[in-house]
Amino acid sequence: MAMASLYKPPPSLSLPALSNPISLISSPAVVLSFPFNRTAFASPRLFAIKTGSDGSDLLRKPAVPSEKDLVGISEEVEDSEEEKEEGFVDWEDRILEDTVPLVGFVRMILHSGKYESGDRLSPDHERTIVDRLLAYHPDCDSKIGCGIDYITVGYHPDFVESRCLFIVRKDGQLVDFSYWKCIKGLIKKNYPLYADSFILRHFRRRRRS
């Protein structure tokens, strides 16, 4: 326990500007005692407390951060970590989101029974095949040749048990194309940094044109 003591009154002060000097003398010696806690000042933070009626008198009181403040800081750190995680992009998932629906779409055309061999695809289906698949085939221009009349399905001449997509050119020539090569071309075009590792992991070697 620390003790603070006041024993001597201050000397008399005269104000020469006044006609009747006034002596300012404090009351007899007063002993003040109060507990002194060192831990209260470990991490001081200043709060302003008004003591005068005009607000000009300000005392600064040190305060230790409350448990609520510390919890708030912890929550801010957690929020920052969550924002970093939200910024992370899983490119493999992104590629799968783009390609899996297209593979399902082509398989529906080839194997659902909706189209017989030689049937012309509907305008919507044909537009999807041309714009979202055929455009990414590595030999797209040579496959299209003089121009597309329509898209149809049929059995591959070399792999007789495999149904595939065909371009019927404007000159009547029938040209097959592999939708797997189209998918690979799409991945290489849209995701050049991740295409090779993704294709190596997810695609088996195929011998189709």
N, CA, C and O of each residue as an XYZ file, in Angstrom:
836
protein
N       0.853     -1.201      0.000
C       0.000      0.000      0.000
C       0.876      1.234      0.000
O       1.685      1.391      0.915
N       0.762      2.096     -0.954
C       1.549      3.323     -1.011
C       0.809      4.434     -0.305
O      -0.422      4.447     -0.326
N       1.494      5.355      0.313
C       0.872      6.427      1.095
C       1.377      7.769      0.590
O       2.582      7.955      0.424
N       0.458      8.715      0.342
C       0.835     10.072     -0.049
C       0.474     11.014      1.072
O      -0.650     10.941      1.568
N       1.366     11.905      1.506
C       1.111     12.793      2.660
C       1.378     14.246      2.284
O       2.292     14.547      1.516
N       0.569     15.131      2.835
C       0.763     16.575      2.710
C       0.887     17.124      4.121
O      -0.078     17.037      4.880
N       2.052     17.699      4.522
C       2.254     18.151      5.907
C       2.359     19.664      6.026
O       1.895     20.236      7.011
N       2.967     20.328      5.029
C       3.205     21.756      5.175
C       2.198     22.549      4.363
O       1.949     22.236      3.199
N       1.627     23.558      4.962
C       0.777     24.444      4.155
C       1.640     25.253      3.220
O       2.784     25.556      3.559
N       1.144     25.611      2.070
C       1.926     26.418      1.141
C       2.150     27.808      1.682
O       1.354     28.262      2.505
N       3.189     28.514      1.268
C       3.430     29.893      1.746
C       2.354     30.837      1.272
O       1.685     30.599      0.266
N       2.204     31.906      2.011
C       1.205     32.919      1.651
C       1.606     33.580      0.354
O       2.782     33.843      0.099
N       0.592     33.844     -0.465
C       0.827     34.507     -1.745
C       0.162     35.859     -1.741
O      -1.004     35.978     -1.364
N       0.878     36.870     -2.152
C       0.299     38.212     -2.229
C       0.076     38.584     -3.676
O       0.907     38.328     -4.547
N      -1.034     39.175     -3.899
C      -1.366     39.632     -5.255
C      -1.171     41.138     -5.293
O      -2.043     41.871     -4.826
N      -0.068     41.625     -5.827
C       0.223     43.062     -5.775
C      -0.744     43.913     -6.569
O      -0.851     45.116     -6.334
N      -1.432     43.318     -7.485
C      -2.357     44.127     -8.296
C      -3.589     44.533     -7.529
O      -4.316     45.426     -7.963
N      -3.847     43.893     -6.385
C      -5.070     44.180     -5.628
C      -4.753     45.164     -4.497
O      -3.640     45.174     -3.971
N      -5.735     45.989     -4.126
C      -5.548     46.942     -3.037
C      -5.462     46.236     -1.702
O      -4.697     46.648     -0.830
N      -6.224     45.194     -1.534
C      -6.181     44.417     -0.309
C      -5.638     43.039     -0.624
O      -6.357     42.179     -1.133
N      -4.342     42.828     -0.314
C      -3.760     41.510     -0.623
C      -4.517     40.392      0.056
O      -4.951     40.523      1.201
N      -4.670     39.303     -0.651
C      -5.382     38.138     -0.144
C      -4.380     37.024      0.040
O      -3.555     36.761     -0.835
N      -4.456     36.375      1.180
C      -3.578     35.237      1.429
C      -4.327     33.957      1.152
O      -5.423     33.740      1.669
N      -3.733     33.113      0.336
C      -4.338     31.825      0.018
C      -3.607     30.782      0.829
O      -2.489     30.390      0.495
N      -4.228     30.345      1.872
C      -3.610     29.371      2.768
C      -4.509     28.160      2.843
O      -5.705     28.292      3.102
N      -3.976     27.026      2.630
C      -4.787     25.802      2.673
C      -5.131     25.465      4.093
O      -4.589     26.050      5.031
N      -6.012     24.543      4.253
C      -6.419     24.074      5.572
C      -5.269     23.337      6.215
O      -4.297     23.026      5.526
N      -5.330     23.041      7.508
C      -4.250     22.322      8.192
C      -3.912     21.039      7.465
O      -4.661     20.539      6.625
N      -2.764     20.539      7.825
C      -2.226     19.366      7.123
C      -3.241     18.253      6.995
O      -3.928     17.912      7.958
N      -3.335     17.692      5.814
C      -4.281     16.620      5.531
C      -3.493     15.424      5.023
O      -2.577     15.567      4.213
N      -3.853     14.266      5.498
C      -3.215     13.036      5.035
C      -4.189     12.302      4.127
O      -5.296     11.957      4.541
N      -3.778     12.068      2.904
C      -4.610     11.350      1.944
C      -4.007      9.981      1.725
O      -2.795      9.857      1.547
N      -4.815      8.975      1.735
C      -4.336      7.621      1.464
C      -5.249      6.957      0.451
O      -6.465      7.146      0.484
N      -4.668      6.185     -0.444
C      -5.454      5.466     -1.448
C      -4.656      4.275     -1.913
O      -3.426      4.307     -1.899
N      -5.346      3.214     -2.327
C      -4.635      2.021     -2.813
C      -3.984      2.312     -4.147
O      -4.515      3.076     -4.953
N      -2.854      1.715     -4.377
C      -2.110      1.889     -5.629
C      -1.985      0.532     -6.312
O      -1.292     -0.355     -5.813
N      -2.651      0.369     -7.449
C      -2.662     -0.916     -8.148
C      -1.873     -0.791     -9.435
O      -2.303     -0.087    -10.348
N      -0.716     -1.463     -9.536
C       0.137     -1.350    -10.715
C      -0.502     -1.986    -11.958
O      -0.308     -1.513    -13.078
N      -1.256     -3.050    -11.746
C      -1.791     -3.779    -12.906
C      -2.806     -2.957    -13.672
O      -3.049     -3.202    -14.854
N      -3.394     -1.990    -13.008
C      -4.408     -1.172    -13.685
C      -3.808     -0.337    -14.795
O      -4.528      0.129    -15.679
N      -2.468     -0.135    -14.764
C      -1.825      0.712    -15.749
C      -1.020     -0.079    -16.762
O      -0.187      0.491    -17.466
N      -1.254     -1.386    -16.851
C      -0.458     -2.233    -17.749
C      -0.621     -1.826    -19.199
O       0.364     -1.684    -19.924
N      -1.875     -1.636    -19.628
C      -2.127     -1.238    -21.018
C      -3.086     -0.058    -21.018
O      -4.268     -0.239    -21.310
N      -2.618      1.143    -20.701
C      -3.535      2.275    -20.531
C      -4.155      2.705    -21.827
O      -3.522      2.678    -22.882
N      -5.405      3.102    -21.736
C      -6.093      3.748    -22.842
C      -6.757      4.994    -22.276
O      -7.322      4.924    -21.184
N      -6.719      6.125    -22.959
C      -7.156      7.389    -22.396
C      -8.607      7.668    -22.707
O      -9.049      7.551    -23.850
N      -9.356      8.046    -21.657
C     -10.732      8.466    -21.810
C     -10.851      9.874    -21.248
O     -10.273     10.151    -20.197
N     -11.567     10.765    -21.897
C     -11.735     12.131    -21.419
C     -12.949     12.204    -20.512
O     -14.017     11.690    -20.842
N     -12.771     12.858    -19.345
C     -13.875     13.027    -18.397
C     -14.026     14.508    -18.133
O     -13.057     15.166    -17.756
N     -15.195     15.037    -18.318
C     -15.430     16.458    -18.081
C     -15.630     16.690    -16.585
O     -16.398     15.984    -15.932
N     -14.922     17.696    -16.051
C     -15.073     18.003    -14.629
C     -15.550     19.421    -14.401
O     -16.057     19.722    -13.321
N     -15.410     20.295    -15.367
C     -15.851     21.669    -15.207
C     -17.190     21.899    -15.866
O     -17.578     21.154    -16.767
N     -17.886     22.901    -15.437
C     -19.206     23.174    -16.009
C     -19.104     23.595    -17.454
O     -20.023     23.373    -18.242
N     -17.968     24.212    -17.810
C     -17.822     24.669    -19.192
C     -17.126     23.653    -20.070
O     -16.906     23.903    -21.255
N     -16.776     22.504    -19.501
C     -16.154     21.458    -20.299
C     -14.696     21.698    -20.595
O     -14.077     20.924    -21.325
N     -14.115     22.794    -20.025
C     -12.721     23.088    -20.332
C     -11.753     22.243    -19.519
O     -10.590     22.086    -19.889
N     -12.245     21.699    -18.403
C     -11.392     20.913    -17.522
C     -11.487     19.453    -17.917
O     -12.559     18.866    -17.773
N     -10.441     18.849    -18.398
C     -10.469     17.460    -18.834
C      -9.426     16.663    -18.084
O      -8.261     17.055    -18.006
N      -9.847     15.558    -17.542
C      -8.918     14.626    -16.925
C      -8.804     13.405    -17.811
O      -9.785     12.995    -18.431
N      -7.644     12.828    -17.879
C      -7.425     11.637    -18.682
C      -7.302     10.433    -17.777
O      -6.394     10.363    -16.949
N      -8.191      9.507    -17.924
C      -8.214      8.332    -17.057
C      -7.769      7.097    -17.833
O      -8.385      6.745    -18.839
N      -6.705      6.436    -17.375
C      -6.280      5.207    -18.053
C      -7.248      4.073    -17.786
O      -7.791      3.952    -16.688
N      -7.465      3.230    -18.813
C      -8.380      2.100    -18.658
C      -7.811      0.893    -19.374
O      -7.162      1.020    -20.413
N      -8.059     -0.275    -18.812
C      -7.622     -1.532    -19.420
C      -8.669     -1.975    -20.420
O      -9.857     -1.886    -20.109
N      -8.294     -2.460    -21.640
C      -9.290     -2.934    -22.616
C     -10.190     -3.985    -22.003
O      -9.725     -4.911    -21.338
N     -11.482     -3.833    -22.233
C     -12.437     -4.787    -21.678
C     -12.426     -6.089    -22.456
O     -11.898     -6.172    -23.565
N     -13.019     -7.098    -21.850
C     -13.106     -8.404    -22.512
C     -13.909     -8.305    -23.800
O     -13.626     -9.012    -24.767
N     -14.906     -7.433    -23.817
C     -15.714     -7.231    -25.015
C     -14.874     -6.685    -26.153
O     -15.027     -7.095    -27.304
N     -13.942     -5.713    -25.809
C     -13.058     -5.158    -26.839
C     -12.166     -6.228    -27.423
O     -11.960     -6.284    -28.635
N     -11.624     -7.096    -26.541
C     -10.732     -8.154    -27.013
C     -11.466     -9.139    -27.907
O     -10.913     -9.614    -28.900
N     -12.710     -9.446    -27.558
C     -13.522    -10.340    -28.395
C     -13.746     -9.717    -29.755
O     -13.707    -10.410    -30.772
N     -13.982     -8.397    -29.784
C     -14.189     -7.708    -31.053
C     -12.970     -7.786    -31.944
O     -13.093     -7.981    -33.153
N     -11.779     -7.634    -31.352
C     -10.547     -7.742    -32.130
C     -10.404     -9.134    -32.713
O     -10.028     -9.294    -33.874
N     -10.710    -10.160    -31.888
C     -10.619    -11.546    -32.357
C     -11.557    -11.796    -33.522
O     -11.194    -12.483    -34.476
N     -12.778    -11.237    -33.452
C     -13.757    -11.428    -34.533
C     -13.277    -10.752    -35.809
O     -13.492    -11.272    -36.904
N     -12.620     -9.578    -35.677
C     -12.122     -8.886    -36.864
C     -11.051     -9.717    -37.566
O     -11.011     -9.776    -38.795
N     -10.179    -10.361    -36.777
C      -9.139    -11.212    -37.358
C      -9.770    -12.387    -38.088
O      -9.343    -12.738    -39.188
N     -10.800    -13.008    -37.473
C     -11.469    -14.137    -38.114
C     -12.139    -13.714    -39.412
O     -12.079    -14.428    -40.412
N     -12.787    -12.531    -39.391
C     -13.444    -12.032    -40.605
C     -12.423    -11.822    -41.715
O     -12.692    -12.118    -42.879
N     -11.237    -11.304    -41.348
C     -10.193    -11.087    -42.343
C      -9.738    -12.395    -42.967
O      -9.511    -12.462    -44.175
N      -9.601    -13.452    -42.139
C      -9.203    -14.763    -42.656
C     -10.269    -15.316    -43.590
O      -9.946    -15.911    -44.618
N     -11.564    -15.119    -43.234
C     -12.653    -15.620    -44.087
C     -12.641    -14.915    -45.432
O     -12.891    -15.544    -46.460
N     -12.348    -13.596    -45.444
C     -12.312    -12.867    -46.704
C     -11.205    -13.398    -47.604
O     -11.373    -13.479    -48.821
N     -10.058    -13.762    -46.998
C      -8.969    -14.316    -47.797
C      -9.384    -15.639    -48.411
O      -9.072    -15.919    -49.569
N     -10.108    -16.475    -47.615
C     -10.533    -17.769    -48.134
C     -11.541    -17.600    -49.261
O     -11.528    -18.351    -50.236
N     -12.442    -16.579    -49.115
C     -13.436    -16.348    -50.162
C     -12.761    -15.925    -51.473
O     -13.284    -16.193    -52.554
N     -11.605    -15.268    -51.377
C     -10.904    -14.857    -52.583
C     -10.190    -15.980    -53.298
O      -9.742    -15.796    -54.429
N     -10.071    -17.135    -52.675
C      -9.385    -18.270    -53.281
C     -10.269    -18.906    -54.345
O     -11.470    -19.079    -54.136
N      -9.675    -19.257    -55.493
C     -10.416    -19.863    -56.592
C      -9.889    -21.274    -56.827
O      -8.694    -21.456    -57.063
N     -10.756    -22.261    -56.766
C     -10.381    -23.633    -57.102
C     -10.619    -23.803    -58.595
O     -11.752    -24.009    -59.031
N      -9.533    -23.714    -59.385
C      -9.678    -23.721    -60.840
C     -10.154    -25.071    -61.355
O     -10.839    -25.125    -62.376
N      -9.814    -26.151    -60.685
C     -10.289    -27.458    -61.130
C     -11.808    -27.531    -61.042
O     -12.462    -28.036    -61.955
N     -12.369    -27.030    -59.948
C     -13.825    -27.001    -59.819
C     -14.449    -26.101    -60.881
O     -15.501    -26.420    -61.435
N     -13.799    -24.979    -61.160
C     -14.332    -24.057    -62.174
C     -14.365    -24.726    -63.551
O     -15.341    -24.586    -64.289
N     -13.302    -25.447    -63.892
C     -13.255    -26.131    -65.188
C     -14.336    -27.198    -65.255
O     -15.010    -27.344    -66.275
N     -14.502    -27.939    -64.173
C     -15.541    -28.981    -64.158
C     -16.929    -28.374    -64.308
O     -17.786    -28.945    -64.983
N     -17.157    -27.225    -63.686
C     -18.456    -26.559    -63.810
C     -18.747    -26.172    -65.250
O     -19.899    -26.197    -65.682
N     -17.700    -25.813    -65.999
C     -17.890    -25.402    -67.393
C     -18.046    -26.582    -68.347
O     -18.757    -26.483    -69.347
N     -17.382    -27.698    -68.041
C     -17.315    -28.784    -69.021
C     -18.271    -29.942    -68.757
O     -18.774    -30.554    -69.699
N     -18.525    -30.245    -67.501
C     -19.392    -31.401    -67.203
C     -20.786    -31.246    -67.817
O     -21.297    -32.213    -68.384
N     -21.422    -30.075    -67.730
C     -22.743    -29.941    -68.383
C     -22.684    -30.162    -69.898
O     -23.613    -30.724    -70.477
N     -21.594    -29.723    -70.544
C     -21.473    -29.929    -71.990
C     -21.338    -31.408    -72.327
O     -21.944    -31.884    -73.286
N     -20.547    -32.137    -71.544
C     -20.404    -33.579    -71.772
C     -21.751    -34.272    -71.600
O     -22.123    -35.126    -72.405
N     -22.467    -33.910    -70.569
C     -23.803    -34.488    -70.363
C     -24.754    -34.169    -71.501
O     -25.566    -35.004    -71.900
N     -24.646    -32.941    -72.025
C     -25.498    -32.525    -73.133
C     -25.238    -33.379    -74.379
O     -26.178    -33.844    -75.023
N     -23.958    -33.583    -74.716
C     -23.624    -34.381    -75.898
C     -24.049    -35.835    -75.718
O     -24.564    -36.451    -76.651
N     -23.839    -36.378    -74.542
C     -24.234    -37.763    -74.292
C     -25.745    -37.936    -74.395
O     -26.226    -38.978    -74.842
N     -26.482    -36.931    -73.989
C     -27.936    -36.984    -74.157
C     -28.297    -37.070    -75.637
O     -29.163    -37.858    -76.018
N     -27.639    -36.265    -76.473
C     -27.914    -36.280    -77.903
C     -27.565    -37.640    -78.521
O     -28.306    -38.160    -79.356
N     -26.439    -38.202    -78.103
C     -25.952    -39.432    -78.731
C     -26.650    -40.686    -78.222
O     -26.849    -41.628    -78.989
N     -27.024    -40.719    -76.956
C     -27.433    -41.992    -76.350
C     -28.834    -42.013    -75.733
O     -29.261    -43.050    -75.225
N     -29.551    -40.901    -75.768
C     -30.869    -40.895    -75.123
C     -31.957    -41.496    -76.003
O     -33.050    -41.787    -75.517
N     -31.672    -41.689    -77.312
C     -32.703    -42.174    -78.221
C     -33.512    -41.055    -78.845
O     -34.412    -41.311    -79.645
N     -33.201    -39.812    -78.488
C     -33.937    -38.680    -79.055
C     -33.690    -38.569    -80.551
O     -34.584    -38.195    -81.310
N     -32.455    -38.901    -80.978
C     -32.106    -38.788    -82.389
C     -31.671    -40.146    -82.930
O     -30.855    -40.842    -82.325
N     -32.228    -40.500    -84.069
C     -31.768    -41.679    -84.802
C     -30.590    -41.283    -85.696
O     -30.365    -40.100    -85.951
N     -29.859    -42.261    -86.159
C     -28.730    -41.974    -87.051
C     -29.226    -41.250    -88.300
O     -30.188    -41.677    -88.939
N     -28.565    -40.163    -88.633
C     -28.942    -39.372    -89.805
C     -29.917    -38.257    -89.509
O     -30.169    -37.408    -90.365
N     -30.483    -38.245    -88.280
C     -31.418    -37.168    -87.941
C     -30.677    -35.843    -87.786
O     -29.559    -35.780    -87.274
N     -31.334    -34.809    -88.242
C     -30.775    -33.461    -88.068
C     -31.106    -32.967    -86.664
O     -32.224    -33.146    -86.182
N     -30.130    -32.347    -86.017
C     -30.389    -31.819    -84.674
C     -31.357    -30.639    -84.748
O     -31.478    -29.965    -85.770
N     -32.035    -30.419    -83.632
C     -32.914    -29.256    -83.545
C     -32.080    -27.986    -83.628
O     -30.887    -28.016    -83.326
N     -32.684    -26.871    -84.032
C     -31.907    -25.621    -84.151
C     -31.174    -25.232    -82.856
O     -30.026    -24.791    -82.905
N     -31.828    -25.393    -81.709
C     -31.181    -25.033    -80.440
C     -30.003    -25.949    -80.140
O     -28.937    -25.479    -79.743
N     -30.188    -27.253    -80.326
C     -29.110    -28.202    -80.073
C     -27.949    -27.980    -81.041
O     -26.782    -28.041    -80.653
N     -28.282    -27.723    -82.300
C     -27.232    -27.502    -83.294
C     -26.437    -26.239    -82.968
O     -25.214    -26.219    -83.107
N     -27.125    -25.199    -82.541
C     -26.434    -23.945    -82.204
C     -25.491    -24.156    -81.022
O     -24.382    -23.620    -81.015
N     -25.912    -24.920    -80.036
C     -25.053    -25.191    -78.879
C     -23.820    -25.984    -79.290
O     -22.712    -25.689    -78.842
N     -24.007    -26.993    -80.144
C     -22.875    -27.804    -80.601
C     -21.879    -26.964    -81.385
O     -20.671    -27.083    -81.177
N     -22.364    -26.125    -82.273
C     -21.477    -25.326    -83.125
C     -20.757    -24.241    -82.323
O     -19.552    -24.046    -82.481
N     -21.501    -23.530    -81.456
C     -20.920    -22.383    -80.754
C     -20.087    -22.775    -79.537
O     -19.064    -22.154    -79.252
N     -20.525    -23.798    -78.830
C     -19.869    -24.107    -77.549
C     -18.940    -25.322    -77.609
O     -18.206    -25.587    -76.657
N     -18.969    -26.056    -78.715
C     -18.086    -27.217    -78.840
C     -17.221    -27.156    -80.099
O     -15.995    -27.079    -80.016
N     -17.868    -27.189    -81.257
C     -17.123    -27.273    -82.507
C     -16.138    -26.116    -82.657
O     -15.062    -26.295    -83.229
N     -16.484    -24.944    -82.157
C     -15.611    -23.774    -82.278
C     -14.259    -23.981    -81.590
O     -13.299    -23.279    -81.908
N     -14.168    -24.930    -80.654
C     -12.917    -25.172    -79.914
C     -12.153    -26.390    -80.428
O     -11.109    -26.737    -79.875
N     -12.653    -27.043    -81.475
C     -11.931    -28.179    -82.046
C     -10.637    -27.675    -82.683
O     -10.660    -26.665    -83.386
N      -9.499    -28.358    -82.453
C      -8.218    -27.870    -83.005
C      -8.199    -27.802    -84.527
O      -7.426    -27.031    -85.096
N      -9.037    -28.599    -85.203
C      -9.105    -28.584    -86.672
C     -10.459    -28.071    -87.143
O     -11.008    -28.551    -88.136
N     -10.983    -27.104    -86.428
C     -12.345    -26.619    -86.711
C     -12.507    -26.175    -88.167
O     -13.459    -26.581    -88.834
N     -11.607    -25.363    -88.652
C     -11.752    -24.817    -90.007
C     -11.731    -25.908    -91.071
O     -12.522    -25.879    -92.014
N     -10.826    -26.869    -90.917
C     -10.747    -27.933    -91.916
C     -11.958    -28.874    -91.828
O     -12.382    -29.447    -92.831
N     -12.495    -29.020    -90.641
C     -13.687    -29.859    -90.474
C     -14.900    -29.205    -91.150
O     -15.695    -29.877    -91.806
N     -15.025    -27.892    -90.979
C     -16.176    -27.186    -91.552
C     -16.043    -27.088    -93.076
O     -17.038    -27.189    -93.793
N     -14.827    -26.892    -93.565
C     -14.617    -26.847    -95.012
C     -15.402    -25.749    -95.703
O     -15.265    -24.571    -95.374
N     -16.224    -26.145    -96.663
C     -16.989    -25.171    -97.442
C     -18.192    -24.605    -96.689
O     -18.880    -23.717    -97.193
N     -18.445    -25.116    -95.485
C     -19.566    -24.597    -94.682
C     -20.453    -25.697    -94.141
O     -20.496    -26.799    -94.688
N     -21.155    -25.396    -93.070
C     -22.034    -26.377    -92.413
C     -23.447    -26.259    -92.980
O     -24.038    -25.180    -93.019
N     -23.963    -27.394    -93.415
C     -25.381    -27.450    -93.778
C     -26.196    -27.746    -92.521
O     -27.145    -27.032    -92.199
N     -25.806    -28.821    -91.810
C     -26.428    -29.133    -90.518
C     -25.555    -30.125    -89.769
O     -24.570    -30.635    -90.303
N     -25.932    -30.393    -88.516
C     -25.240    -31.353    -87.650
C     -26.150    -32.553    -87.454
O     -27.355    -32.408    -87.250
N     -25.556    -33.745    -87.519
C     -26.333    -34.961    -87.332
C     -25.547    -35.948    -86.469
O     -24.418    -35.666    -86.065
N     -26.148    -37.102    -86.191
C     -25.482    -38.161    -85.416
C     -25.431    -39.430    -86.263
O     -26.248    -39.635    -87.161
N     -24.461    -40.265    -85.956
C     -24.336    -41.538    -86.672
C     -23.203    -42.350    -86.079
O     -22.585    -41.941    -85.096
N     -22.931    -43.504    -86.676
C     -21.851    -44.380    -86.209
C     -20.562    -44.051    -86.948
O     -20.553    -43.807    -88.155
N     -19.486    -44.052    -86.193
C     -18.184    -43.732    -86.758
C     -17.766    -44.837    -87.736
O     -17.956    -46.015    -87.436
N     -17.205    -44.485    -88.892
C     -16.847    -45.505    -89.898
C     -15.747    -46.456    -89.431
O     -15.709    -47.606    -89.868
N     -14.861    -46.004    -88.561
C     -13.770    -46.867    -88.086
C     -14.088    -47.537    -86.753
O     -13.555    -48.606    -86.457
N     -14.935    -46.933    -85.961
C     -15.328    -47.496    -84.660
C     -16.835    -47.704    -84.705
O     -17.613    -46.862    -84.256
N     -17.224    -48.840    -85.257
C     -18.616    -49.061    -85.650
C     -19.586    -49.103    -84.477
O     -20.794    -48.969    -84.672
N     -19.076    -49.287    -83.261
C     -19.971    -49.328    -82.106
C     -20.092    -47.964    -81.418
O     -20.773    -47.824    -80.402
N     -19.433    -46.989    -81.980
C     -19.425    -45.657    -81.355
C     -20.290    -44.685    -82.149
O     -20.072    -44.461    -83.340
N     -21.264    -44.122    -81.469
C     -22.047    -43.037    -82.076
C     -21.302    -41.728    -81.865
O     -20.712    -41.490    -80.811
N     -21.343    -40.889    -82.885
C     -20.638    -39.616    -82.778
C     -21.375    -38.546    -83.569
O     -22.372    -38.814    -84.239
N     -20.863    -37.343    -83.475
C     -21.440    -36.201    -84.173
C     -20.803    -36.046    -85.550
O     -19.615    -36.308    -85.740
N     -21.623    -35.615    -86.503
C     -21.147    -35.400    -87.873
C     -21.543    -34.005    -88.361
O     -22.612    -33.488    -88.036
N     -20.658    -33.429    -89.139
C     -20.990    -32.217    -89.886
C     -21.412    -32.643    -91.284
O     -20.694    -33.378    -91.963
N     -22.569    -32.181    -91.704
C     -22.958    -32.341    -93.103
C     -22.641    -31.013    -93.784
O     -23.290    -29.998    -93.530
N     -21.627    -31.039    -94.656
C     -21.210    -29.812    -95.323
C     -22.206    -29.402    -96.398
O     -23.082    -30.175    -96.788
N     -22.054    -28.197    -96.855
C     -22.943    -27.674    -97.887
C     -22.770    -28.415    -99.216
O     -23.670    -28.402   -100.057
N     -21.614    -29.061    -99.406
C     -21.414    -29.851   -100.627
C     -21.881    -31.296   -100.453
O     -21.689    -32.129   -101.338
N     -22.504    -31.588    -99.287
C     -23.042    -32.924    -99.034
C     -22.074    -33.883    -98.377
O     -22.474    -34.997    -98.039
N     -20.833    -33.513    -98.181
C     -19.846    -34.410    -97.574
C     -20.102    -34.538    -96.074
O     -20.452    -33.567    -95.403
N     -19.918    -35.772    -95.558
C     -20.144    -36.076    -94.153
C     -18.787    -36.157    -93.440
O     -17.924    -36.942    -93.833
N     -18.601    -35.347    -92.395
C     -17.323    -35.289    -91.676
C     -17.593    -35.449    -90.192
O     -18.355    -34.679    -89.607
N     -16.964    -36.453    -89.579
C     -17.140    -36.645    -88.130
C     -16.180    -35.740    -87.354
O     -15.168    -35.279    -87.881
N     -16.523    -35.502    -86.103
C     -15.595    -34.775    -85.216
C     -15.796    -35.261    -83.784
O     -16.894    -35.646    -83.381
N     -14.700    -35.229    -83.032
C     -14.706    -35.699    -81.646
C     -15.085    -34.570    -80.695
O     -14.436    -33.524    -80.660
N     -16.127    -34.794    -79.941
C     -16.504    -33.752    -78.982
C     -15.504    -33.694    -77.823
O     -15.411    -32.671    -77.144
N     -14.757    -34.772    -77.589
C     -13.726    -34.741    -76.547
C     -12.602    -33.779    -76.914
O     -12.074    -33.073    -76.055
N     -12.234    -33.754    -78.213
C     -11.232    -32.780    -78.642
C     -11.752    -31.351    -78.504
O     -10.990    -30.425    -78.226
N     -13.039    -31.188    -78.698
C     -13.646    -29.868    -78.510
C     -13.565    -29.443    -77.038
O     -13.253    -28.291    -76.736
N     -13.849    -30.383    -76.127
C     -13.785    -30.080    -74.694
C     -12.362    -29.703    -74.299
O     -12.145    -28.733    -73.573
N     -11.397    -30.476    -74.783
C     -10.002    -30.169    -74.471
C      -9.603    -28.802    -75.023
O      -8.902    -28.039    -74.359
N     -10.049    -28.499    -76.227
C      -9.743    -27.197    -76.818
C     -10.344    -26.056    -76.011
O      -9.719    -25.007    -75.854
N     -11.549    -26.255    -75.502
C     -12.200    -25.242    -74.676
C     -11.380    -24.989    -73.405
O     -11.174    -23.841    -73.010
N     -10.918    -26.066    -72.773
C     -10.128    -25.926    -71.543
C      -8.819    -25.192    -71.816
O      -8.423    -24.308    -71.057
N      -8.147    -25.570    -72.913
C      -6.873    -24.919    -73.238
C      -7.062    -23.440    -73.576
O      -6.194    -22.618    -73.284
N      -8.182    -23.109    -74.182
C      -8.448    -21.726    -74.545
C      -8.802    -20.874    -73.325
O      -8.290    -19.764    -73.175
N      -9.658    -21.378    -72.470
C     -10.169    -20.592    -71.349
C      -9.327    -20.691    -70.083
O      -9.351    -19.791    -69.243
N      -8.577    -21.792    -69.947
C      -7.775    -21.995    -68.728
C      -6.359    -22.444    -69.101
O      -5.962    -23.556    -68.754
N      -5.601    -21.612    -69.793
C      -4.305    -22.055    -70.324
C      -3.304    -22.466    -69.248
O      -2.472    -23.341    -69.490
N      -3.366    -21.856    -68.069
C      -2.389    -22.171    -67.026
C      -2.653    -23.509    -66.350
O      -1.742    -24.103    -65.773
N      -3.894    -23.989    -66.418
C      -4.272    -25.199    -65.685
C      -4.688    -26.341    -66.602
O      -4.992    -27.435    -66.128
N      -4.704    -26.099    -67.908
C      -5.261    -27.062    -68.853
C      -4.486    -28.377    -68.870
O      -5.088    -29.448    -68.792
N      -3.169    -28.310    -68.971
C      -2.380    -29.535    -69.125
C      -2.540    -30.469    -67.927
O      -2.754    -31.669    -68.095
N      -2.436    -29.916    -66.716
C      -2.559    -30.765    -65.529
C      -3.976    -31.314    -65.397
O      -4.158    -32.456    -64.975
N      -4.984    -30.515    -65.753
C      -6.371    -30.979    -65.662
C      -6.624    -32.100    -66.663
O      -7.211    -33.123    -66.308
N      -6.192    -31.924    -67.901
C      -6.409    -32.937    -68.941
C      -5.672    -34.225    -68.594
O      -6.210    -35.316    -68.784
N      -4.466    -34.111    -68.096
C      -3.699    -35.289    -67.708
C      -4.407    -36.069    -66.609
O      -4.359    -37.299    -66.584
N      -5.056    -35.363    -65.710
C      -5.710    -36.016    -64.585
C      -7.062    -36.611    -64.956
O      -7.422    -37.673    -64.448
N      -7.815    -35.952    -65.827
C      -9.213    -36.316    -66.034
C      -9.520    -36.992    -67.373
O     -10.606    -37.550    -67.532
N      -8.613    -36.958    -68.324
C      -8.916    -37.507    -69.640
C      -8.071    -38.746    -69.924
O      -6.857    -38.751    -69.717
N      -8.724    -39.768    -70.390
C      -7.997    -40.946    -70.875
C      -7.595    -40.708    -72.329
O      -8.202    -39.889    -73.019
N      -6.592    -41.412    -72.782
C      -6.130    -41.262    -74.170
C      -7.167    -41.821    -75.128
O      -7.631    -42.952    -74.982
N      -7.522    -40.993    -76.120
C      -8.519    -41.411    -77.098
C      -7.934    -41.322    -78.507
O      -7.041    -40.519    -78.776
N      -8.453    -42.156    -79.389
C      -7.912    -42.222    -80.751
C      -8.867    -41.639    -81.788
O      -8.742    -41.893    -82.986
N      -9.832    -40.843    -81.292
C     -10.842    -40.329    -82.206
C     -10.366    -39.049    -82.888
O      -9.482    -38.356    -82.382
N     -10.954    -38.747    -84.028
C     -10.625    -37.532    -84.757
C     -11.468    -36.376    -84.292
O     -11.326    -35.264    -84.801
